[in-house]
Amino acid sequence: MSKKLDTADETYMRWALSLAERGAGRTSPNPMVGAVIVKAGRIVGEGYHRRAGGPHAEAVALKKAGARAKGATLYLNLEPCCHLDKRTPPCVPLIIRSRIKRIVIAMRDPNPKVNGKAIAILRRAGIQVTEGVLKHKALRLNEVYVKYITTGKPFVISKAAMSLDGKIAFKKGSSTWITGKKARFQAHRLRNQADAVLVGINTVLTDDPRLTTRLSGMRSRDAHRIVLDSTLKIPLTARLLTQTSKVKTIIATTRRAHPDKIRALERAGATVCTVKDRDGQVDLSELMTELGHRGIASVLIEGGGKINASAFRSGIVDKLIWLIAPKIIGDLNAVAVLEGSVGSDPNQPVLVRNLSITCVGEDVMLEGYL
């Protein structure tokens, strides 16, 4: 590929990425994909993957383009599929039949069933393929999919809202908001896009949360709710068990849990997931493996200080999204965002890379990668 990218290629790829992002939170465990078909400088077809099991972006765009696809250029943020899955046919044969002349792809599909194979088939069919246009943006968009398809484990985000001095609550059991309205809206947007939200049993016992997604005036969906509860202290009256929701609550526990309580929780509609324990608590690394087996591709941690520290210490966190209010609490009884060591060596800090800062109302949002 030429070092100097064509301006038109970048422009149409940005639109393909924008279309793909519309499927956020709906396509998991599949990737977000957008497609744009351009002929003689005009868009003649476009589409995106709306939901898992639904038509792929390429199929939607080609259907809209019809006969105009012949001799056109197709822009995709991800290499098209060339393998059969359980629900949708592969797109490569459809692209070849449409007589598309050129394809511009942002990134290869890391799925071992695809990864370069589709590109090779397209080139053998005489279609010109250009790779790598806005690849860094494409990787960022589908970072959850990339982690899940290559490791089998979910992409884990540490989400927290705190004061300038790192306090997430004024005291144990406090329910006073620290961040502002726009930051809280952002938190619900994250829930809307995640497969699961994870908290510890102390959060359940103290706050009795719902962990639902509430976006006023917008379509929203609930994520799976995961509770770390090594001995099953959760009461059967907890709102996580009694509220109406389309998704189940998963209780992650250890072999120390009593069988009678397990059966009672399952009768209440919960799913009980038993894993080994580490230092008396749920082994988070093994839990992530188990969640991956269950098709959960992303987990949003909304726990207290001990859960947050344990997540960092176990090495499961891929990304942090911390919302910080311009407030100083300073109380010794206030709850810190991290309570405990965050690495195997307490004298070595955990390095956060690619840190970005965004204003969210009166607060700021930090995003970075571990």
mmCIF file of C-alpha atoms in Angstrom:
data_model
loop_
_atom_site.group_PDB
_atom_site.id
_atom_site.type_symbol
_atom_site.label_atom_id
_atom_site.label_comp_id
_atom_site.label_asym_id
_atom_site.label_seq_id
_atom_site.Cartn_x
_atom_site.Cartn_y
_atom_site.Cartn_z
ATOM 1 C CA MET A 1 0.000 0.000 0.000
ATOM 2 C CA SER A 2 1.197 3.523 -0.776
ATOM 3 C CA LYS A 3 2.503 5.478 2.203
ATOM 4 C CA LYS A 4 0.384 8.464 1.197
ATOM 5 C CA LEU A 5 -3.300 7.661 1.664
ATOM 6 C CA ASP A 6 -5.859 8.884 -0.822
ATOM 7 C CA THR A 7 -8.009 11.610 0.767
ATOM 8 C CA ALA A 8 -11.184 10.122 -0.687
ATOM 9 C CA ASP A 9 -10.332 6.716 0.830
ATOM 10 C CA GLU A 10 -9.976 8.279 4.266
ATOM 11 C CA THR A 11 -13.214 10.223 3.887
ATOM 12 C CA TYR A 12 -15.309 7.208 2.945
ATOM 13 C CA MET A 13 -13.597 5.015 5.534
ATOM 14 C CA ARG A 14 -14.491 7.534 8.247
ATOM 15 C CA TRP A 15 -18.105 7.206 7.176
ATOM 16 C CA ALA A 16 -17.865 3.388 7.245
ATOM 17 C CA LEU A 17 -16.462 3.597 10.793
ATOM 18 C CA SER A 18 -19.242 5.971 11.797
ATOM 19 C CA LEU A 19 -21.860 3.576 10.454
ATOM 20 C CA ALA A 20 -20.217 0.640 12.224
ATOM 21 C CA GLU A 21 -20.345 2.428 15.575
ATOM 22 C CA ARG A 22 -24.139 2.545 15.371
ATOM 23 C CA GLY A 23 -24.119 -1.146 16.230
ATOM 24 C CA ALA A 24 -22.296 -0.580 19.550
ATOM 25 C CA GLY A 25 -23.631 -2.890 22.235
ATOM 26 C CA ARG A 26 -25.816 -4.845 19.805
ATOM 27 C CA THR A 27 -23.458 -6.995 17.726
ATOM 28 C CA SER A 28 -21.545 -8.838 20.465
ATOM 29 C CA PRO A 29 -19.789 -11.221 20.305
ATOM 30 C CA ASN A 30 -19.473 -10.224 16.642
ATOM 31 C CA PRO A 31 -17.604 -7.090 15.511
ATOM 32 C CA MET A 32 -19.060 -3.719 14.569
ATOM 33 C CA VAL A 33 -18.891 -3.328 10.799
ATOM 34 C CA GLY A 34 -19.883 -0.526 8.427
ATOM 35 C CA ALA A 35 -19.927 -0.662 4.633
ATOM 36 C CA VAL A 36 -19.994 2.130 2.038
ATOM 37 C CA ILE A 37 -20.200 1.591 -1.737
ATOM 38 C CA VAL A 38 -18.957 4.448 -3.936
ATOM 39 C CA LYS A 39 -19.244 4.824 -7.696
ATOM 40 C CA ALA A 40 -18.159 7.849 -9.720
ATOM 41 C CA GLY A 41 -17.728 9.872 -6.529
ATOM 42 C CA ARG A 42 -21.215 9.098 -5.197
ATOM 43 C CA ILE A 43 -22.379 6.788 -2.418
ATOM 44 C CA VAL A 44 -24.709 4.243 -4.008
ATOM 45 C CA GLY A 45 -25.104 1.910 -1.036
ATOM 46 C CA GLU A 46 -24.313 1.780 2.663
ATOM 47 C CA GLY A 47 -25.148 -0.251 5.730
ATOM 48 C CA TYR A 48 -23.967 -1.560 9.067
ATOM 49 C CA HIS A 49 -24.266 -4.687 11.172
ATOM 50 C CA ARG A 50 -27.205 -3.883 13.468
ATOM 51 C CA ARG A 51 -27.259 -6.941 15.714
ATOM 52 C CA ALA A 52 -25.741 -10.381 16.175
ATOM 53 C CA GLY A 53 -27.500 -12.802 13.868
ATOM 54 C CA GLY A 54 -28.728 -10.029 11.590
ATOM 55 C CA PRO A 55 -27.580 -9.205 8.030
ATOM 56 C CA HIS A 56 -23.956 -8.195 7.681
ATOM 57 C CA ALA A 57 -23.027 -4.658 6.667
ATOM 58 C CA GLU A 58 -21.776 -5.767 3.246
ATOM 59 C CA ALA A 59 -25.043 -7.538 2.434
ATOM 60 C CA VAL A 60 -27.102 -4.496 3.441
ATOM 61 C CA ALA A 61 -24.983 -2.094 1.373
ATOM 62 C CA LEU A 62 -24.910 -4.347 -1.695
ATOM 63 C CA LYS A 63 -28.673 -4.810 -1.576
ATOM 64 C CA LYS A 64 -29.139 -1.024 -1.572
ATOM 65 C CA ALA A 65 -26.644 -0.554 -4.388
ATOM 66 C CA GLY A 66 -28.121 -3.258 -6.598
ATOM 67 C CA ALA A 67 -26.721 -3.209 -10.154
ATOM 68 C CA ARG A 68 -24.818 -0.015 -9.361
ATOM 69 C CA ALA A 69 -22.303 -2.081 -7.367
ATOM 70 C CA LYS A 70 -20.719 -3.263 -10.629
ATOM 71 C CA GLY A 71 -17.393 -1.477 -11.056
ATOM 72 C CA ALA A 72 -17.760 0.378 -7.712
ATOM 73 C CA THR A 73 -15.481 0.609 -4.664
ATOM 74 C CA LEU A 74 -16.516 -0.984 -1.362
ATOM 75 C CA TYR A 75 -15.223 0.498 1.908
ATOM 76 C CA LEU A 76 -15.155 -1.764 4.992
ATOM 77 C CA ASN A 77 -13.665 -1.170 8.422
ATOM 78 C CA LEU A 78 -13.063 -4.935 8.768
ATOM 79 C CA GLU A 79 -12.094 -7.702 6.364
ATOM 80 C CA PRO A 80 -15.273 -9.454 5.141
ATOM 81 C CA CYS A 81 -16.096 -12.930 6.380
ATOM 82 C CA CYS A 82 -15.341 -15.976 4.251
ATOM 83 C CA HIS A 83 -16.454 -18.736 6.616
ATOM 84 C CA LEU A 84 -19.797 -20.250 7.462
ATOM 85 C CA ASP A 85 -21.188 -19.544 10.909
ATOM 86 C CA LYS A 86 -24.405 -20.699 12.530
ATOM 87 C CA ARG A 87 -26.575 -17.766 11.519
ATOM 88 C CA THR A 88 -25.355 -15.799 8.505
ATOM 89 C CA PRO A 89 -23.744 -16.733 5.155
ATOM 90 C CA PRO A 90 -20.245 -15.472 4.260
ATOM 91 C CA CYS A 91 -20.005 -12.132 2.451
ATOM 92 C CA VAL A 92 -17.040 -12.803 0.144
ATOM 93 C CA PRO A 93 -19.029 -14.800 -2.475
ATOM 94 C CA LEU A 94 -21.697 -12.085 -2.453
ATOM 95 C CA ILE A 95 -19.065 -9.395 -3.048
ATOM 96 C CA ILE A 96 -17.546 -11.331 -5.939
ATOM 97 C CA ARG A 97 -20.951 -11.885 -7.563
ATOM 98 C CA SER A 98 -21.732 -8.161 -7.281
ATOM 99 C CA ARG A 99 -18.690 -7.431 -9.529
ATOM 100 C CA ILE A 100 -17.268 -4.853 -7.164
ATOM 101 C CA LYS A 101 -14.039 -3.561 -8.731
ATOM 102 C CA ARG A 102 -12.100 -2.454 -5.642
ATOM 103 C CA ILE A 103 -12.277 -2.946 -1.886
ATOM 104 C CA VAL A 104 -10.699 -0.698 0.744
ATOM 105 C CA ILE A 105 -10.314 -2.395 4.146
ATOM 106 C CA ALA A 106 -9.203 -0.730 7.375
ATOM 107 C CA MET A 107 -7.975 -3.893 9.131
ATOM 108 C CA ARG A 108 -7.818 -7.636 8.763
ATOM 109 C CA ASP A 109 -10.186 -9.766 10.804
ATOM 110 C CA PRO A 110 -8.127 -11.346 13.638
ATOM 111 C CA ASN A 111 -10.478 -14.325 13.668
ATOM 112 C CA PRO A 112 -8.232 -17.293 12.661
ATOM 113 C CA LYS A 113 -11.024 -18.480 10.349
ATOM 114 C CA VAL A 114 -10.657 -15.269 8.324
ATOM 115 C CA ASN A 115 -7.387 -13.338 8.970
ATOM 116 C CA GLY A 116 -6.188 -12.604 5.446
ATOM 117 C CA LYS A 117 -8.023 -15.517 3.818
ATOM 118 C CA ALA A 118 -10.877 -13.357 2.537
ATOM 119 C CA ILE A 119 -8.439 -10.821 1.098
ATOM 120 C CA ALA A 120 -6.594 -13.591 -0.738
ATOM 121 C CA ILE A 121 -9.853 -14.932 -2.217
ATOM 122 C CA LEU A 122 -10.912 -11.465 -3.360
ATOM 123 C CA ARG A 123 -7.565 -10.823 -5.038
ATOM 124 C CA ARG A 124 -7.686 -14.176 -6.823
ATOM 125 C CA ALA A 125 -11.103 -13.116 -8.115
ATOM 126 C CA GLY A 126 -9.486 -10.059 -9.718
ATOM 127 C CA ILE A 127 -10.714 -7.510 -7.187
ATOM 128 C CA GLN A 128 -8.224 -4.809 -6.199
ATOM 129 C CA VAL A 129 -7.761 -4.702 -2.406
ATOM 130 C CA THR A 130 -6.288 -1.808 -0.413
ATOM 131 C CA GLU A 131 -5.533 -2.433 3.266
ATOM 132 C CA GLY A 132 -4.741 -0.333 6.329
ATOM 133 C CA VAL A 133 -6.736 2.862 5.725
ATOM 134 C CA LEU A 134 -7.424 4.304 9.221
ATOM 135 C CA LYS A 135 -6.363 1.003 10.738
ATOM 136 C CA HIS A 136 -5.689 2.544 14.168
ATOM 137 C CA LYS A 137 -9.259 3.859 14.373
ATOM 138 C CA ALA A 138 -10.655 0.511 13.268
ATOM 139 C CA LEU A 139 -8.666 -1.327 15.935
ATOM 140 C CA ARG A 140 -9.916 1.055 18.618
ATOM 141 C CA LEU A 141 -13.527 0.661 17.498
ATOM 142 C CA ASN A 142 -13.409 -3.139 17.697
ATOM 143 C CA GLU A 143 -11.008 -3.513 20.636
ATOM 144 C CA VAL A 144 -13.529 -5.708 22.464
ATOM 145 C CA TYR A 145 -13.899 -8.067 19.512
ATOM 146 C CA VAL A 146 -10.130 -8.257 18.942
ATOM 147 C CA LYS A 147 -9.483 -9.297 22.560
ATOM 148 C CA TYR A 148 -12.355 -11.774 22.669
ATOM 149 C CA ILE A 149 -11.727 -13.496 19.317
ATOM 150 C CA THR A 150 -7.981 -13.889 19.935
ATOM 151 C CA THR A 151 -8.019 -14.953 23.608
ATOM 152 C CA GLY A 152 -11.522 -16.247 24.302
ATOM 153 C CA LYS A 153 -11.718 -13.871 27.278
ATOM 154 C CA PRO A 154 -13.763 -10.693 27.680
ATOM 155 C CA PHE A 155 -12.360 -7.192 27.326
ATOM 156 C CA VAL A 156 -12.474 -5.714 30.838
ATOM 157 C CA ILE A 157 -13.045 -2.040 31.626
ATOM 158 C CA SER A 158 -12.556 -0.533 35.061
ATOM 159 C CA LYS A 159 -15.175 2.210 35.377
ATOM 160 C CA ALA A 160 -15.277 4.500 38.401
ATOM 161 C CA ALA A 161 -16.603 7.919 39.397
ATOM 162 C CA MET A 162 -14.607 9.771 42.031
ATOM 163 C CA SER A 163 -13.393 13.010 43.545
ATOM 164 C CA LEU A 164 -10.047 14.648 42.776
ATOM 165 C CA ASP A 165 -8.530 12.840 45.740
ATOM 166 C CA GLY A 166 -9.728 9.438 44.500
ATOM 167 C CA LYS A 167 -12.783 8.898 46.707
ATOM 168 C CA ILE A 168 -15.786 7.064 45.292
ATOM 169 C CA ALA A 169 -18.066 7.574 48.309
ATOM 170 C CA PHE A 170 -18.157 9.895 51.323
ATOM 171 C CA LYS A 171 -18.359 6.867 53.619
ATOM 172 C CA LYS A 172 -19.376 3.210 53.562
ATOM 173 C CA GLY A 173 -23.001 2.995 52.473
ATOM 174 C CA SER A 174 -23.176 6.559 51.168
ATOM 175 C CA SER A 175 -25.279 7.021 48.022
ATOM 176 C CA THR A 176 -24.497 10.694 47.375
ATOM 177 C CA TRP A 177 -23.540 11.458 43.764
ATOM 178 C CA ILE A 178 -19.976 12.695 43.348
ATOM 179 C CA THR A 179 -19.943 13.349 39.605
ATOM 180 C CA GLY A 180 -22.466 15.416 37.666
ATOM 181 C CA LYS A 181 -25.444 14.540 35.505
ATOM 182 C CA LYS A 182 -23.525 14.307 32.208
ATOM 183 C CA ALA A 183 -20.946 11.980 33.761
ATOM 184 C CA ARG A 184 -23.721 9.745 35.084
ATOM 185 C CA PHE A 185 -25.245 9.684 31.602
ATOM 186 C CA GLN A 186 -21.861 8.599 30.251
ATOM 187 C CA ALA A 187 -21.772 5.775 32.803
ATOM 188 C CA HIS A 188 -25.112 4.472 31.551
ATOM 189 C CA ARG A 189 -23.880 4.711 27.948
ATOM 190 C CA LEU A 190 -21.045 2.394 28.953
ATOM 191 C CA ARG A 191 -23.536 -0.057 30.453
ATOM 192 C CA ASN A 192 -25.562 0.141 27.262
ATOM 193 C CA GLN A 193 -22.539 -1.042 25.268
ATOM 194 C CA ALA A 194 -21.133 -3.677 27.649
ATOM 195 C CA ASP A 195 -22.112 -7.333 27.748
ATOM 196 C CA ALA A 196 -21.913 -7.440 31.540
ATOM 197 C CA VAL A 197 -21.578 -5.203 34.605
ATOM 198 C CA LEU A 198 -19.641 -6.590 37.575
ATOM 199 C CA VAL A 199 -19.862 -5.617 41.261
ATOM 200 C CA GLY A 200 -18.928 -7.179 44.596
ATOM 201 C CA ILE A 201 -21.307 -8.507 47.228
ATOM 202 C CA ASN A 202 -20.612 -5.552 49.527
ATOM 203 C CA THR A 203 -22.028 -3.189 46.904
ATOM 204 C CA VAL A 204 -25.169 -5.330 46.743
ATOM 205 C CA LEU A 205 -25.570 -5.507 50.526
ATOM 206 C CA THR A 206 -24.944 -1.786 50.980
ATOM 207 C CA ASP A 207 -26.683 -0.203 47.992
ATOM 208 C CA ASP A 208 -29.101 -2.880 46.709
ATOM 209 C CA PRO A 209 -28.447 -1.654 43.139
ATOM 210 C CA ARG A 210 -30.431 -2.501 40.025
ATOM 211 C CA LEU A 211 -27.476 -2.230 37.590
ATOM 212 C CA THR A 212 -29.906 -1.559 34.761
ATOM 213 C CA THR A 213 -29.313 0.880 31.905
ATOM 214 C CA ARG A 214 -31.312 4.089 32.098
ATOM 215 C CA LEU A 215 -30.921 6.434 29.132
ATOM 216 C CA SER A 216 -33.756 8.927 28.963
ATOM 217 C CA GLY A 217 -35.160 9.314 25.467
ATOM 218 C CA MET A 218 -32.835 6.685 23.987
ATOM 219 C CA ARG A 219 -33.064 2.992 23.190
ATOM 220 C CA SER A 220 -31.197 1.096 25.865
ATOM 221 C CA ARG A 221 -30.519 -2.463 26.882
ATOM 222 C CA ASP A 222 -29.504 -4.086 30.132
ATOM 223 C CA ALA A 223 -26.167 -5.821 30.419
ATOM 224 C CA HIS A 224 -25.751 -9.085 32.285
ATOM 225 C CA ARG A 225 -25.225 -8.414 35.975
ATOM 226 C CA ILE A 226 -22.379 -10.248 37.695
ATOM 227 C CA VAL A 227 -21.954 -10.346 41.473
ATOM 228 C CA LEU A 228 -18.774 -11.604 43.150
ATOM 229 C CA ASP A 229 -20.061 -13.496 46.190
ATOM 230 C CA SER A 230 -17.674 -16.178 47.460
ATOM 231 C CA THR A 231 -20.039 -17.540 50.145
ATOM 232 C CA LEU A 232 -23.433 -16.475 48.718
ATOM 233 C CA LYS A 233 -24.410 -13.741 51.143
ATOM 234 C CA ILE A 234 -26.782 -12.173 48.629
ATOM 235 C CA PRO A 235 -30.351 -12.050 49.974
ATOM 236 C CA LEU A 236 -33.127 -13.507 47.862
ATOM 237 C CA THR A 237 -34.910 -10.158 48.182
ATOM 238 C CA ALA A 238 -32.122 -8.228 46.422
ATOM 239 C CA ARG A 239 -33.373 -6.106 43.517
ATOM 240 C CA LEU A 240 -30.879 -7.824 41.219
ATOM 241 C CA LEU A 241 -32.967 -10.983 41.714
ATOM 242 C CA THR A 242 -36.497 -9.567 41.867
ATOM 243 C CA GLN A 243 -36.573 -6.855 39.196
ATOM 244 C CA THR A 244 -37.899 -7.404 35.686
ATOM 245 C CA SER A 245 -35.139 -7.612 33.092
ATOM 246 C CA LYS A 246 -34.459 -9.485 29.859
ATOM 247 C CA VAL A 247 -31.032 -10.640 31.073
ATOM 248 C CA LYS A 248 -30.080 -12.809 34.007
ATOM 249 C CA THR A 249 -28.025 -12.027 37.067
ATOM 250 C CA ILE A 250 -24.910 -14.206 37.334
ATOM 251 C CA ILE A 251 -23.636 -14.938 40.831
ATOM 252 C CA ALA A 252 -19.948 -15.860 40.786
ATOM 253 C CA THR A 253 -19.092 -17.928 43.820
ATOM 254 C CA THR A 254 -16.683 -20.556 45.145
ATOM 255 C CA ARG A 255 -16.936 -24.126 46.365
ATOM 256 C CA ARG A 256 -17.497 -22.731 49.868
ATOM 257 C CA ALA A 257 -21.048 -21.808 48.873
ATOM 258 C CA HIS A 258 -23.811 -23.919 50.428
ATOM 259 C CA PRO A 259 -25.708 -26.124 47.911
ATOM 260 C CA ASP A 260 -29.074 -25.120 49.402
ATOM 261 C CA LYS A 261 -28.389 -21.432 48.713
ATOM 262 C CA ILE A 262 -27.269 -22.252 45.187
ATOM 263 C CA ARG A 263 -30.559 -24.029 44.511
ATOM 264 C CA ALA A 264 -32.554 -21.176 46.054
ATOM 265 C CA LEU A 265 -30.817 -18.620 43.848
ATOM 266 C CA GLU A 266 -31.379 -20.715 40.744
ATOM 267 C CA ARG A 267 -35.076 -21.005 41.630
ATOM 268 C CA ALA A 268 -35.107 -17.213 41.874
ATOM 269 C CA GLY A 269 -33.898 -17.034 38.266
ATOM 270 C CA ALA A 270 -30.198 -16.349 38.828
ATOM 271 C CA THR A 271 -27.325 -18.225 37.216
ATOM 272 C CA VAL A 272 -24.750 -19.454 39.733
ATOM 273 C CA CYS A 273 -21.217 -19.782 38.387
ATOM 274 C CA THR A 274 -18.819 -21.677 40.670
ATOM 275 C CA VAL A 275 -15.079 -21.152 40.186
ATOM 276 C CA LYS A 276 -12.014 -21.777 42.321
ATOM 277 C CA ASP A 277 -11.079 -19.283 45.004
ATOM 278 C CA ARG A 278 -7.904 -17.282 45.501
ATOM 279 C CA ASP A 279 -7.177 -16.087 49.026
ATOM 280 C CA GLY A 280 -10.768 -16.867 49.958
ATOM 281 C CA GLN A 281 -12.252 -14.796 47.118
ATOM 282 C CA VAL A 282 -13.493 -15.572 43.612
ATOM 283 C CA ASP A 283 -10.540 -16.126 41.275
ATOM 284 C CA LEU A 284 -11.107 -13.339 38.761
ATOM 285 C CA SER A 285 -8.842 -14.774 36.086
ATOM 286 C CA GLU A 286 -10.715 -18.084 36.069
ATOM 287 C CA LEU A 287 -14.022 -16.226 36.139
ATOM 288 C CA MET A 288 -13.071 -14.300 32.978
ATOM 289 C CA THR A 289 -12.305 -17.577 31.235
ATOM 290 C CA GLU A 290 -15.691 -18.940 32.284
ATOM 291 C CA LEU A 291 -17.502 -15.787 31.135
ATOM 292 C CA GLY A 292 -15.752 -16.041 27.774
ATOM 293 C CA HIS A 293 -17.074 -19.597 27.419
ATOM 294 C CA ARG A 294 -20.547 -18.169 28.032
ATOM 295 C CA GLY A 295 -20.187 -15.730 25.138
ATOM 296 C CA ILE A 296 -19.621 -12.606 27.226
ATOM 297 C CA ALA A 297 -17.147 -10.449 25.296
ATOM 298 C CA SER A 298 -16.941 -7.359 27.529
ATOM 299 C CA VAL A 299 -17.184 -6.687 31.255
ATOM 300 C CA LEU A 300 -17.620 -3.304 32.930
ATOM 301 C CA ILE A 301 -16.363 -3.331 36.531
ATOM 302 C CA GLU A 302 -18.328 -0.978 38.794
ATOM 303 C CA GLY A 303 -17.126 -2.327 42.121
ATOM 304 C CA GLY A 304 -15.854 -0.758 45.293
ATOM 305 C CA GLY A 305 -12.240 -0.133 46.261
ATOM 306 C CA LYS A 306 -11.438 -3.750 47.145
ATOM 307 C CA ILE A 307 -12.920 -5.178 43.957
ATOM 308 C CA ASN A 308 -11.125 -2.549 41.872
ATOM 309 C CA ALA A 309 -7.767 -3.313 43.483
ATOM 310 C CA SER A 310 -8.315 -7.050 43.110
ATOM 311 C CA ALA A 311 -9.128 -6.635 39.415
ATOM 312 C CA PHE A 312 -5.916 -4.709 38.752
ATOM 313 C CA ARG A 313 -3.887 -7.116 40.887
ATOM 314 C CA SER A 314 -5.214 -10.145 39.000
ATOM 315 C CA GLY A 315 -4.266 -8.573 35.668
ATOM 316 C CA ILE A 316 -7.707 -8.798 34.068
ATOM 317 C CA VAL A 317 -8.189 -5.058 33.386
ATOM 318 C CA ASP A 318 -7.615 -3.949 29.788
ATOM 319 C CA LYS A 319 -8.839 -0.380 30.014
ATOM 320 C CA LEU A 320 -9.859 2.179 32.605
ATOM 321 C CA ILE A 321 -12.522 4.831 32.237
ATOM 322 C CA TRP A 322 -12.493 7.027 35.317
ATOM 323 C CA LEU A 323 -14.791 10.018 35.723
ATOM 324 C CA ILE A 324 -13.395 12.654 38.074
ATOM 325 C CA ALA A 325 -15.340 15.490 39.686
ATOM 326 C CA PRO A 326 -13.619 18.781 40.659
ATOM 327 C CA LYS A 327 -14.186 18.036 44.328
ATOM 328 C CA ILE A 328 -11.945 17.171 47.265
ATOM 329 C CA ILE A 329 -13.449 15.029 50.019
ATOM 330 C CA GLY A 330 -10.461 14.387 52.255
ATOM 331 C CA ASP A 331 -12.353 12.398 54.919
ATOM 332 C CA LEU A 332 -10.400 9.460 56.344
ATOM 333 C CA ASN A 333 -13.657 7.464 56.349
ATOM 334 C CA ALA A 334 -14.316 8.124 52.660
ATOM 335 C CA VAL A 335 -14.050 5.124 50.332
ATOM 336 C CA ALA A 336 -11.028 5.106 48.005
ATOM 337 C CA VAL A 337 -11.251 3.941 44.395
ATOM 338 C CA LEU A 338 -8.497 1.408 45.156
ATOM 339 C CA GLU A 339 -8.198 -0.354 48.502
ATOM 340 C CA GLY A 340 -5.226 -2.660 48.437
ATOM 341 C CA SER A 341 -2.244 -3.362 46.244
ATOM 342 C CA VAL A 342 -2.733 -3.243 42.477
ATOM 343 C CA GLY A 343 0.210 -5.362 41.333
ATOM 344 C CA SER A 344 2.235 -8.399 42.288
ATOM 345 C CA ASP A 345 4.954 -6.051 43.567
ATOM 346 C CA PRO A 346 3.501 -3.391 45.911
ATOM 347 C CA ASN A 347 6.540 -1.186 45.243
ATOM 348 C CA GLN A 348 5.887 -1.062 41.500
ATOM 349 C CA PRO A 349 3.067 1.108 40.095
ATOM 350 C CA VAL A 350 0.744 -0.069 37.344
ATOM 351 C CA LEU A 351 1.492 1.823 34.136
ATOM 352 C CA VAL A 352 -1.425 3.313 32.194
ATOM 353 C CA ARG A 353 -0.687 4.026 28.520
ATOM 354 C CA ASN A 354 -2.345 6.052 25.778
ATOM 355 C CA LEU A 355 -4.098 8.183 28.373
ATOM 356 C CA SER A 356 -6.657 10.681 27.082
ATOM 357 C CA ILE A 357 -8.660 13.340 28.931
ATOM 358 C CA THR A 358 -12.121 14.536 27.905
ATOM 359 C CA CYS A 359 -14.403 17.076 29.555
ATOM 360 C CA VAL A 360 -17.831 15.663 30.450
ATOM 361 C CA GLY A 361 -19.908 18.538 31.750
ATOM 362 C CA GLU A 362 -18.184 19.882 34.853
ATOM 363 C CA ASP A 363 -16.218 16.645 35.251
ATOM 364 C CA VAL A 364 -13.374 15.034 33.302
ATOM 365 C CA MET A 365 -13.083 11.532 31.904
ATOM 366 C CA LEU A 366 -9.774 9.675 31.851
ATOM 367 C CA GLU A 367 -9.373 6.799 29.390
ATOM 368 C CA GLY A 368 -6.273 4.657 29.276
ATOM 369 C CA TYR A 369 -5.015 1.143 28.643
ATOM 370 C CA LEU A 370 -3.198 -1.297 30.880
#
